[in-house]
């Protein structure tokens, strides 16, 4: 089994950050805020966050904030809860949470909670448990979780629990590893993991590991490196990660690297991108791969960042 | 982002791509300008449609189109309105052609429909097309649920639709999932034809066999089948599974207020310190609402109202195990008099499961307490003397009094009809032919466990434990990737086997040092060297005061908080990887002696118990900064918060943490500060 070519991945991320006019960059212009989070968190996990100009990043982030308090995916794009979380997470990485008006961001998120406890992504009303996770995670990082109705939020998430122990986007929605991460993460932060059937869900999750050692997102689908995060962090939060073969998964992730040019792809020999590079490295972090800093499975931020937010006076 | 092959770009491809990028970039810039300036002309709208056709993920463009519709609606009549909405639906269809998983496109369509536009036929036709293209597209399934709800299509009709889809290809997890959702709803409202669950389930078993037996590697039917078993076996109503003291027990308090219970003699110096007698209730699932109204304790001893406490490691108000402490010190107990204590559970409503089901059958537990004056020598282990866990300090118990069992009687689930057992029996015959097939072996194991659970307690001949233990061992070899899953299941079943009766338990019970049945003594339950990777059966272990779990493969003690009488615990030579894994110990008021030597504390950068333990990260408690600063002064909270969290609420006299990566001198001096009651550290007096 090869090694993690960490330095190559660092160079890859820095090059993507600079190449704003490549087709890939342009087509994902609207979600650059997510991209910043994926790239910069990876740099932090590999110990190379200092290669980035923090002031440039922070001022760009602030230029994406709207009067309502929410952040858009890039300059000129509408505010949405997705990019609001990424903005807060990136600021947390740089220990710059003090540059935002936390109450303003909080009010934006609080305004997105619906009667039944669910959250909309923005004023246009799309409801999805992803947004429940985002609201809970974001407000927790800002020490303002008590501003939403947490009980109702938890009840709504539980209403999305399925016969297989997993969770979907909305009540009745099929279990999907991405949604499961969001629901389990939200319940973890809200101190309500006792409502999860850990054995039932744990078995569904561990059966995502296929012969190649990779993880898929739901039954009868292809393995994909991004599930190394969604499935793995869920297993870790419910303490059932020993039900998969960690060695086989490490091998799969390492096989998805482009060892010449840097970057990690969804499957071996596919095209790389920042999204999968982040999830591959984050997955290796959860698997305690040497040279990668530990990441918190619920907040999806480095453990040292989370500890700094909650355990320094 | 997915499924594109990795290949270096040729020069001509690079320039084509570059031109594409420039074109898209200018399109997007123009669009953003129109959006910024609120321009909703036909030209601007066409531009946004073009953009969404190329890049349906550009969410701001979908917002823009909604704003444009709202803007243009206010100035038109209903015919134009219809064509306006038609146009939106067309844009969505074009976008979905490009990416049929686009959240923005699907939501836009829902938005249009919620305005009252489009026909059922139109939407269902669209959905059928998507089903053919990708039967697992969860966006399409979600949209289908949205449309059928909006247009009030019946659950029964939708159930037939899943049959149609499964008929084309059984490997359609999405359809099986939808089926479980629809059936759950139909069962819940007892719809016509679905009020007799057993008939429906019997049909469903036959139906899912097609998915399991045709291709045993295809997971589509596995989870549905497991759900069917759960539907067959489960009892929704919460029930009492065991208690301590158990019904009919005889508890003796002697002169120095230490505890002696018959059946298995017990001595607990810690109970004598606190002078409280715990009463522990263990239910079959987490419940709320256990209080002095729903659980009435009657005795001439009691003068005050009792406060029941849920034993929850995350400070929740629901728990599977509840405890109340009777303050014996306050009561004027007469010597040699026997007092009766009666506990009435669930005679008034209020005890609820998390699904809202009320406590099943009202029940009663009665036990007796009596005080004697027998003087006893203080036994080793009190007053800070070193507790030994060595073999030659223990003696096997040959027998003990028949009168009162320490192990509670009935754990079987009462069923109202025989169809459950018949259904499980039927399934077992279907899965009997094993061939080296993982899912068949695993399903058979689960079915046999279910059968044993349903069988009356006295019908011992039907116990399949040995057979199931063998199946799990085979599965560990057959499916090594998941071997630790099977090992955990094996451990749980082994513990159940050991703790299920007095006969099976006796070989593991030992007297400590010079104890015996007649004089006050320690009894230790010794479960070391059993390859246990997981602990369980706590409902059978409520009586234990001294427990040796060393030399196993435990990584957590989830559920151990039920053992309220525990005062000495040996967890050495296991796989505990974090302090948060010791979370349950925070709820053990009586714990005095703890050995966690030779584990993996400090060896892991990732903590798998972090969110299963109450902490500020999970908003289940506030970090005790004041106490931390008083006790620890200059030590860093970010470094030691987990250890502080666990130990600051314990009153240990004896702690052994040697043989852990974390246990350096720095940590040792920190822990001594946090545990002022400590007299022994790592087997040395302080």
Tab-separated table of C-alpha atoms in Angstrom, chain B residues 229-539:
chain	number	residue	atom	x	y	z
B	229	UNK	CA	-38.750	-9.586	12.148
B	230	UNK	CA	-38.791	-6.510	14.369
B	231	UNK	CA	-42.449	-5.856	13.494
B	232	UNK	CA	-43.249	-9.471	14.370
B	233	UNK	CA	-41.408	-9.625	17.651
B	234	UNK	CA	-41.474	-6.203	19.186
B	235	UNK	CA	-43.552	-5.185	22.096
B	236	UNK	CA	-44.132	-1.465	22.022
B	237	UNK	CA	-45.192	-1.055	25.621
B	238	UNK	CA	-42.384	-0.554	28.121
B	239	UNK	CA	-42.100	-3.282	30.773
B	240	UNK	CA	-40.093	-3.814	33.918
B	241	UNK	CA	-37.375	-6.327	33.247
B	242	UNK	CA	-35.616	-6.531	36.599
B	243	UNK	CA	-35.049	-4.674	39.843
B	244	UNK	CA	-32.801	-4.522	42.847
B	245	UNK	CA	-33.779	-5.489	45.445
B	246	UNK	CA	-35.726	-8.099	43.548
B	247	UNK	CA	-39.190	-9.234	44.492
B	248	UNK	CA	-39.082	-11.309	47.677
B	249	UNK	CA	-35.557	-10.321	48.637
B	250	UNK	CA	-34.382	-10.026	52.208
B	251	UNK	CA	-31.895	-7.256	52.899
B	252	UNK	CA	-30.076	-7.227	56.230
B	253	UNK	CA	-28.326	-4.183	57.571
B	254	UNK	CA	-25.993	-5.005	60.401
B	255	UNK	CA	-24.585	-3.023	63.303
B	256	UNK	CA	-22.182	-0.882	61.416
B	257	UNK	CA	-24.827	-0.301	58.812
B	258	UNK	CA	-23.272	-2.470	56.151
B	259	UNK	CA	-25.443	-4.414	53.839
B	260	UNK	CA	-26.206	-8.116	53.784
B	261	UNK	CA	-28.618	-9.572	51.290
B	262	UNK	CA	-29.572	-13.198	51.206
B	263	UNK	CA	-29.162	-15.381	48.183
B	264	UNK	CA	-25.723	-14.048	47.518
B	265	UNK	CA	-24.189	-12.385	50.501
B	266	UNK	CA	-23.227	-8.840	49.993
B	267	UNK	CA	-21.143	-6.420	51.904
B	268	UNK	CA	-20.591	-2.904	50.889
B	269	UNK	CA	-18.661	-0.565	53.065
B	270	UNK	CA	-19.621	2.287	50.832
B	271	UNK	CA	-23.289	1.809	51.553
B	272	UNK	CA	-22.412	1.999	55.207
B	273	UNK	CA	-20.741	5.340	54.602
B	274	UNK	CA	-23.706	6.875	52.882
B	275	UNK	CA	-26.413	5.042	54.760
B	276	UNK	CA	-28.619	4.937	51.731
B	277	UNK	CA	-30.289	1.943	50.177
B	278	UNK	CA	-30.738	2.143	46.416
B	279	UNK	CA	-33.805	0.776	44.704
B	280	UNK	CA	-33.092	0.129	41.018
B	281	UNK	CA	-35.722	-0.376	38.326
B	282	UNK	CA	-34.647	-1.711	34.938
B	283	UNK	CA	-37.045	-1.427	31.973
B	284	UNK	CA	-36.870	-3.025	28.515
B	285	UNK	CA	-36.472	0.365	26.835
B	286	UNK	CA	-35.877	3.995	27.690
B	287	UNK	CA	-38.802	5.606	29.518
B	288	UNK	CA	-39.721	8.909	31.014
B	289	UNK	CA	-42.177	9.792	33.749
B	290	UNK	CA	-40.920	7.652	36.614
B	291	UNK	CA	-41.761	9.679	39.716
B	292	UNK	CA	-43.413	9.357	43.113
B	293	UNK	CA	-46.889	9.359	41.483
B	294	UNK	CA	-46.268	6.655	38.902
B	295	UNK	CA	-44.072	4.513	41.140
B	296	UNK	CA	-45.515	4.421	44.631
B	297	UNK	CA	-43.304	3.182	47.449
B	298	UNK	CA	-45.164	2.056	50.564
B	299	UNK	CA	-43.475	1.365	53.868
B	300	UNK	CA	-43.727	2.442	57.469
B	301	UNK	CA	-40.079	3.435	57.125
B	302	UNK	CA	-40.655	6.245	54.753
B	303	UNK	CA	-41.253	9.741	55.935
B	304	UNK	CA	-40.319	11.814	52.947
B	305	UNK	CA	-41.146	12.035	49.234
B	306	UNK	CA	-38.860	10.085	47.018
B	307	UNK	CA	-37.052	11.486	44.000
B	308	UNK	CA	-36.493	9.006	41.207
B	309	UNK	CA	-33.452	9.627	39.051
B	310	UNK	CA	-32.978	8.492	35.445
B	311	UNK	CA	-29.578	6.868	34.939
B	312	UNK	CA	-28.657	8.609	31.724
B	313	UNK	CA	-25.071	9.235	30.658
B	314	UNK	CA	-26.115	12.288	28.693
B	315	UNK	CA	-28.262	13.947	31.360
B	316	UNK	CA	-31.460	13.079	29.547
B	317	UNK	CA	-34.820	12.815	31.331
B	318	UNK	CA	-35.433	9.407	29.780
B	319	UNK	CA	-33.499	6.272	30.697
B	320	UNK	CA	-33.810	2.527	30.682
B	321	UNK	CA	-32.740	2.313	34.322
B	322	UNK	CA	-34.055	4.457	37.176
B	323	UNK	CA	-32.905	4.637	40.782
B	324	UNK	CA	-34.106	6.064	44.052
B	325	UNK	CA	-32.090	6.214	47.258
B	326	UNK	CA	-33.826	5.409	50.540
B	327	UNK	CA	-32.217	7.397	53.284
B	328	UNK	CA	-31.797	4.703	55.948
B	329	UNK	CA	-29.777	6.997	58.189
B	330	UNK	CA	-32.807	9.196	58.785
B	331	UNK	CA	-35.030	6.348	59.831
B	332	UNK	CA	-35.274	5.134	63.382
B	333	UNK	CA	-34.759	1.438	62.731
B	334	UNK	CA	-35.453	-1.032	65.516
B	335	UNK	CA	-33.043	-3.884	65.916
B	336	UNK	CA	-34.080	-7.320	64.710
B	337	UNK	CA	-37.307	-5.999	63.286
B	338	UNK	CA	-38.231	-6.766	59.691
B	339	UNK	CA	-39.648	-3.917	57.664
B	340	UNK	CA	-41.559	-4.468	54.470
B	341	UNK	CA	-41.183	-2.197	51.462
B	342	UNK	CA	-43.728	-2.352	48.662
B	343	UNK	CA	-43.170	-0.786	45.279
B	344	UNK	CA	-46.152	-0.308	42.966
B	345	UNK	CA	-45.209	0.432	39.393
B	346	UNK	CA	-47.475	1.893	36.776
B	347	UNK	CA	-50.767	1.788	38.652
B	348	UNK	CA	-51.294	5.313	37.515
B	349	UNK	CA	-50.467	6.557	34.035
B	350	UNK	CA	-47.350	8.512	33.251
B	351	UNK	CA	-44.519	6.126	32.434
B	352	UNK	CA	-43.973	6.506	28.699
B	353	UNK	CA	-41.601	5.144	26.089
B	354	UNK	CA	-40.017	7.555	23.604
B	355	UNK	CA	-42.597	6.388	21.040
B	356	UNK	CA	-45.374	7.427	23.363
B	357	UNK	CA	-46.472	3.975	24.562
B	358	UNK	CA	-47.656	3.652	28.133
B	359	UNK	CA	-46.210	1.264	30.689
B	360	UNK	CA	-47.605	-2.226	30.030
B	361	UNK	CA	-48.877	-4.144	33.011
B	362	UNK	CA	-49.043	-2.603	36.500
B	363	UNK	CA	-46.728	-4.575	38.760
B	364	UNK	CA	-45.540	-4.802	42.316
B	365	UNK	CA	-42.282	-5.619	44.054
B	366	UNK	CA	-42.055	-6.359	47.737
B	367	UNK	CA	-38.881	-6.865	49.740
B	368	UNK	CA	-37.867	-6.838	53.374
B	369	UNK	CA	-35.251	-4.941	55.286
B	370	UNK	CA	-34.019	-5.907	58.739
B	371	UNK	CA	-31.313	-4.737	61.116
B	372	UNK	CA	-29.075	-6.997	63.187
B	373	UNK	CA	-26.402	-6.181	65.690
B	374	UNK	CA	-23.697	-8.649	64.616
B	375	UNK	CA	-20.318	-7.073	65.096
B	376	UNK	CA	-17.961	-7.560	62.244
B	377	UNK	CA	-14.260	-7.115	61.730
B	378	UNK	CA	-13.536	-4.496	59.158
B	379	UNK	CA	-12.790	-6.396	55.973
B	380	UNK	CA	-9.767	-5.787	53.745
B	381	UNK	CA	-10.605	-3.177	51.203
B	382	UNK	CA	-12.192	-0.731	53.591
B	383	UNK	CA	-10.133	2.150	54.965
B	384	UNK	CA	-7.795	2.429	52.014
B	385	UNK	CA	-6.206	-1.007	52.148
B	386	UNK	CA	-5.080	-2.281	48.784
B	387	UNK	CA	-7.697	-4.289	46.893
B	388	UNK	CA	-6.170	-7.338	45.349
B	389	UNK	CA	-7.481	-8.910	42.159
B	390	UNK	CA	-5.154	-11.904	42.222
B	391	UNK	CA	-6.505	-15.434	41.727
B	392	UNK	CA	-5.451	-16.765	45.119
B	393	UNK	CA	-7.414	-14.065	46.904
B	394	UNK	CA	-10.625	-15.535	45.606
B	395	UNK	CA	-12.509	-18.716	46.428
B	396	UNK	CA	-15.264	-20.243	44.374
B	397	UNK	CA	-18.727	-20.341	45.842
B	398	UNK	CA	-20.091	-23.889	45.851
B	399	UNK	CA	-23.676	-23.114	46.495
B	400	UNK	CA	-25.837	-20.529	48.104
B	401	UNK	CA	-29.217	-20.216	49.764
B	402	UNK	CA	-32.191	-21.268	47.750
B	403	UNK	CA	-34.631	-18.963	49.433
B	404	UNK	CA	-34.324	-15.782	47.481
B	405	UNK	CA	-32.882	-15.533	44.018
B	406	UNK	CA	-30.540	-12.662	43.304
B	407	UNK	CA	-31.356	-13.042	39.675
B	408	UNK	CA	-34.787	-11.860	38.669
B	409	UNK	CA	-37.208	-14.265	37.117
B	410	UNK	CA	-39.153	-13.388	34.069
B	411	UNK	CA	-37.569	-11.630	31.120
B	412	UNK	CA	-39.682	-12.960	28.323
B	413	UNK	CA	-41.898	-10.673	26.342
B	414	UNK	CA	-45.563	-11.437	26.870
B	415	UNK	CA	-47.347	-11.931	23.592
B	416	UNK	CA	-51.043	-11.905	23.015
B	417	UNK	CA	-51.141	-14.468	20.237
B	418	UNK	CA	-49.094	-17.365	18.955
B	419	UNK	CA	-48.699	-16.054	15.444
B	420	UNK	CA	-45.374	-14.347	16.342
B	421	UNK	CA	-43.749	-17.628	17.269
B	422	UNK	CA	-45.317	-19.381	14.279
B	423	UNK	CA	-44.067	-16.694	11.904
B	424	UNK	CA	-40.535	-16.881	13.331
B	425	UNK	CA	-40.639	-20.689	13.242
B	426	UNK	CA	-41.712	-20.563	9.609
B	427	UNK	CA	-38.887	-18.207	8.745
B	428	UNK	CA	-36.357	-20.426	10.523
B	429	UNK	CA	-37.266	-23.360	8.281
B	430	UNK	CA	-36.709	-21.095	5.268
B	431	UNK	CA	-33.240	-20.120	6.447
B	432	UNK	CA	-32.140	-23.503	7.727
B	433	UNK	CA	-30.215	-24.371	4.566
B	434	UNK	CA	-27.064	-22.471	5.295
B	435	UNK	CA	-24.613	-23.019	2.490
B	436	UNK	CA	-21.759	-20.653	3.188
B	437	UNK	CA	-23.951	-17.657	2.873
B	438	UNK	CA	-23.436	-14.724	5.203
B	439	UNK	CA	-26.915	-13.237	5.146
B	440	UNK	CA	-28.576	-16.588	5.712
B	441	UNK	CA	-26.392	-17.407	8.703
B	442	UNK	CA	-26.864	-13.962	10.196
B	443	UNK	CA	-30.624	-14.016	9.621
B	444	UNK	CA	-30.891	-17.490	11.126
B	445	UNK	CA	-28.976	-16.293	14.200
B	446	UNK	CA	-31.347	-13.368	14.603
B	447	UNK	CA	-34.400	-15.553	14.138
B	448	UNK	CA	-33.232	-18.049	16.765
B	449	UNK	CA	-32.581	-15.230	19.229
B	450	UNK	CA	-36.055	-13.860	18.500
B	451	UNK	CA	-37.572	-17.292	19.057
B	452	UNK	CA	-35.830	-17.717	22.409
B	453	UNK	CA	-37.002	-14.273	23.440
B	454	UNK	CA	-40.598	-15.178	22.639
B	455	UNK	CA	-40.484	-18.584	24.313
B	456	UNK	CA	-41.768	-18.881	27.873
B	457	UNK	CA	-38.950	-18.897	30.427
B	458	UNK	CA	-39.674	-22.388	31.712
B	459	UNK	CA	-39.390	-23.959	28.267
B	460	UNK	CA	-35.625	-24.340	28.581
B	461	UNK	CA	-35.205	-27.200	26.110
B	462	UNK	CA	-35.770	-24.844	23.216
B	463	UNK	CA	-32.810	-22.601	24.080
B	464	UNK	CA	-30.678	-22.034	20.968
B	465	UNK	CA	-27.830	-20.082	22.523
B	466	UNK	CA	-25.104	-22.609	21.707
B	467	UNK	CA	-26.249	-22.822	18.098
B	468	UNK	CA	-26.232	-19.041	17.711
B	469	UNK	CA	-22.818	-18.636	19.366
B	470	UNK	CA	-21.522	-21.133	16.808
B	471	UNK	CA	-23.119	-19.180	13.956
B	472	UNK	CA	-21.421	-15.955	15.066
B	473	UNK	CA	-18.054	-17.713	15.260
B	474	UNK	CA	-18.573	-19.023	11.721
B	475	UNK	CA	-19.567	-15.569	10.509
B	476	UNK	CA	-16.366	-14.073	11.914
B	477	UNK	CA	-14.432	-16.372	9.575
B	478	UNK	CA	-16.813	-16.030	6.629
B	479	UNK	CA	-16.934	-12.227	6.693
B	480	UNK	CA	-13.696	-11.013	8.306
B	481	UNK	CA	-14.294	-7.381	7.293
B	482	UNK	CA	-17.160	-7.247	9.779
B	483	UNK	CA	-15.711	-9.703	12.297
B	484	UNK	CA	-15.882	-7.291	15.228
B	485	UNK	CA	-19.617	-6.855	14.627
B	486	UNK	CA	-20.144	-10.591	15.016
B	487	UNK	CA	-17.782	-10.640	17.987
B	488	UNK	CA	-19.828	-7.972	19.782
B	489	UNK	CA	-22.998	-9.986	19.170
B	490	UNK	CA	-21.226	-13.117	20.401
B	491	UNK	CA	-20.130	-11.356	23.592
B	492	UNK	CA	-23.641	-10.099	24.318
B	493	UNK	CA	-25.118	-13.543	23.877
B	494	UNK	CA	-22.393	-15.192	25.974
B	495	UNK	CA	-23.093	-12.779	28.824
B	496	UNK	CA	-26.773	-13.494	28.546
B	497	UNK	CA	-26.025	-17.194	28.789
B	498	UNK	CA	-23.797	-16.718	31.835
B	499	UNK	CA	-26.125	-14.396	33.731
B	500	UNK	CA	-29.488	-15.910	32.856
B	501	UNK	CA	-29.758	-18.229	35.856
B	502	UNK	CA	-28.199	-18.958	39.239
B	503	UNK	CA	-26.726	-22.229	37.952
B	504	UNK	CA	-24.940	-20.551	35.065
B	505	UNK	CA	-23.766	-17.654	37.237
B	506	UNK	CA	-22.280	-19.582	40.194
B	507	UNK	CA	-19.030	-20.670	38.490
B	508	UNK	CA	-18.155	-16.990	38.065
B	509	UNK	CA	-18.963	-15.922	41.629
B	510	UNK	CA	-16.146	-15.901	44.170
B	511	UNK	CA	-15.681	-15.003	47.809
B	512	UNK	CA	-12.985	-12.404	48.351
B	513	UNK	CA	-10.222	-13.218	50.854
B	514	UNK	CA	-11.556	-14.554	54.145
B	515	UNK	CA	-15.180	-13.983	53.401
B	516	UNK	CA	-17.737	-16.712	53.720
B	517	UNK	CA	-21.453	-17.128	53.618
B	518	UNK	CA	-22.046	-16.564	57.298
B	519	UNK	CA	-19.811	-13.662	58.064
B	520	UNK	CA	-19.974	-10.403	56.256
B	521	UNK	CA	-18.143	-10.685	53.013
B	522	UNK	CA	-17.333	-9.526	49.567
B	523	UNK	CA	-18.637	-11.494	46.636
B	524	UNK	CA	-16.892	-10.803	43.353
B	525	UNK	CA	-18.246	-11.582	39.909
B	526	UNK	CA	-15.172	-12.623	37.931
B	527	UNK	CA	-15.643	-12.340	34.178
B	528	UNK	CA	-12.015	-11.972	33.112
B	529	UNK	CA	-10.419	-13.726	30.137
B	530	UNK	CA	-13.659	-14.333	28.250
B	531	UNK	CA	-12.710	-12.456	25.036
B	532	UNK	CA	-15.584	-10.104	25.724
B	533	UNK	CA	-15.591	-7.213	23.283
B	534	UNK	CA	-18.827	-5.789	24.629
B	535	UNK	CA	-20.675	-5.695	27.981
B	536	UNK	CA	-24.368	-6.339	28.446
B	537	UNK	CA	-27.038	-8.151	30.489
B	538	UNK	CA	-26.885	-5.437	33.132
B	539	UNK	CA	-30.464	-6.239	34.106
